[in-house]
């Protein structure tokens, strides 16, 4: 683990140091996702988040779980609470 120091400018932007961008393969124009975990922010590449979501749904499909049925079940449970 390495620490990098940066500042937030008036517009709320932060600069990711070049060394870190190279290490994590972040390039100009890449879309990033900020994930809040407790009091920390995790920086993720958008494509990695998409792959994470696809993997989740693929694993559910292999288990024979219908995501449509799961969503309907969740909605029905939410309606019972209301």
CSV table of C-alpha atoms in Angstrom, one decimal:
chain,number,residue,atom,x,y,z
A,1,UNK,CA,0.0,0.0,0.0
A,2,UNK,CA,1.2,3.5,-0.8
A,3,UNK,CA,0.0,6.9,0.2
A,4,UNK,CA,-0.3,9.8,-2.2
A,5,UNK,CA,-1.0,13.3,-1.2
A,6,UNK,CA,-3.4,15.5,-3.2
A,7,UNK,CA,-5.7,18.4,-2.6
A,8,UNK,CA,-9.3,19.2,-3.5
A,9,UNK,CA,-9.6,22.4,-5.5
A,10,UNK,CA,-12.5,25.0,-5.4
A,11,UNK,CA,-14.5,23.0,-7.9
A,12,UNK,CA,-14.2,19.8,-5.8
A,13,UNK,CA,-11.7,18.2,-8.2
A,14,UNK,CA,-8.8,16.2,-7.1
A,15,UNK,CA,-5.6,15.4,-9.1
A,16,UNK,CA,-4.6,11.8,-9.2
A,17,UNK,CA,-0.8,11.8,-9.3
A,18,UNK,CA,0.8,10.5,-12.5
A,19,UNK,CA,2.6,7.7,-10.7
A,20,UNK,CA,-0.6,6.3,-9.2
A,21,UNK,CA,-2.5,6.7,-12.5
A,22,UNK,CA,0.2,4.6,-14.2
A,23,UNK,CA,0.2,2.0,-11.5
A,24,UNK,CA,-3.6,1.5,-11.7
A,25,UNK,CA,-3.8,2.0,-15.5
A,26,UNK,CA,-6.1,5.1,-15.4
A,27,UNK,CA,-5.8,7.2,-18.5
A,28,UNK,CA,-7.2,10.5,-19.7
A,29,UNK,CA,-10.9,10.2,-20.5
A,30,UNK,CA,-11.5,7.1,-18.4
A,31,UNK,CA,-14.7,7.0,-16.5
A,32,UNK,CA,-14.3,6.4,-12.8
A,33,UNK,CA,-16.7,5.4,-10.0
A,34,UNK,CA,-16.3,6.7,-6.4
A,35,UNK,CA,-17.6,4.1,-3.9
A,36,UNK,CA,-18.2,5.3,-0.4
A,37,UNK,CA,-17.3,2.7,2.2
A,38,UNK,CA,-17.8,3.9,5.7
A,39,UNK,CA,-15.7,7.1,5.9
A,40,UNK,CA,-13.5,6.2,2.9
A,41,UNK,CA,-13.7,6.6,-0.8
A,42,UNK,CA,-12.6,3.8,-3.1
A,43,UNK,CA,-11.8,4.8,-6.7
A,44,UNK,CA,-12.8,2.2,-9.3
A,45,UNK,CA,-12.6,2.1,-13.1
A,46,UNK,CA,-16.1,2.1,-14.6
A,47,UNK,CA,-15.4,-1.0,-16.7
A,48,UNK,CA,-14.3,-2.9,-13.6
A,49,UNK,CA,-17.6,-2.1,-12.0
A,50,UNK,CA,-19.5,-3.3,-15.0
A,51,UNK,CA,-17.5,-6.5,-15.0
A,52,UNK,CA,-18.3,-6.9,-11.3
A,53,UNK,CA,-22.0,-6.6,-11.9
A,54,UNK,CA,-21.9,-8.9,-14.9
A,55,UNK,CA,-20.1,-11.5,-12.8
A,56,UNK,CA,-22.7,-11.2,-10.1
A,57,UNK,CA,-25.5,-11.9,-12.5
A,58,UNK,CA,-23.7,-14.7,-14.2
A,59,UNK,CA,-23.1,-16.5,-10.9
A,60,UNK,CA,-26.8,-16.2,-10.1
A,61,UNK,CA,-27.7,-17.6,-13.4
A,62,UNK,CA,-25.4,-20.6,-12.9
A,63,UNK,CA,-27.1,-21.2,-9.5
A,64,UNK,CA,-30.4,-21.4,-11.3
A,65,UNK,CA,-31.7,-18.2,-9.6
A,66,UNK,CA,-34.1,-16.1,-11.7
A,67,UNK,CA,-33.3,-12.5,-11.2
A,68,UNK,CA,-36.7,-11.5,-12.4
A,69,UNK,CA,-38.3,-13.7,-9.7
A,70,UNK,CA,-35.9,-12.2,-7.1
A,71,UNK,CA,-36.9,-8.6,-8.1
A,72,UNK,CA,-40.6,-9.4,-8.0
A,73,UNK,CA,-40.2,-11.0,-4.6
A,74,UNK,CA,-38.3,-8.0,-3.3
A,75,UNK,CA,-41.0,-5.6,-4.6
A,76,UNK,CA,-43.7,-7.6,-3.0
A,77,UNK,CA,-41.9,-7.6,0.3
A,78,UNK,CA,-41.4,-3.8,0.0
A,79,UNK,CA,-45.1,-3.4,-0.7
A,80,UNK,CA,-46.0,-5.4,2.5
A,81,UNK,CA,-43.9,-3.0,4.6
A,82,UNK,CA,-45.6,0.1,3.2
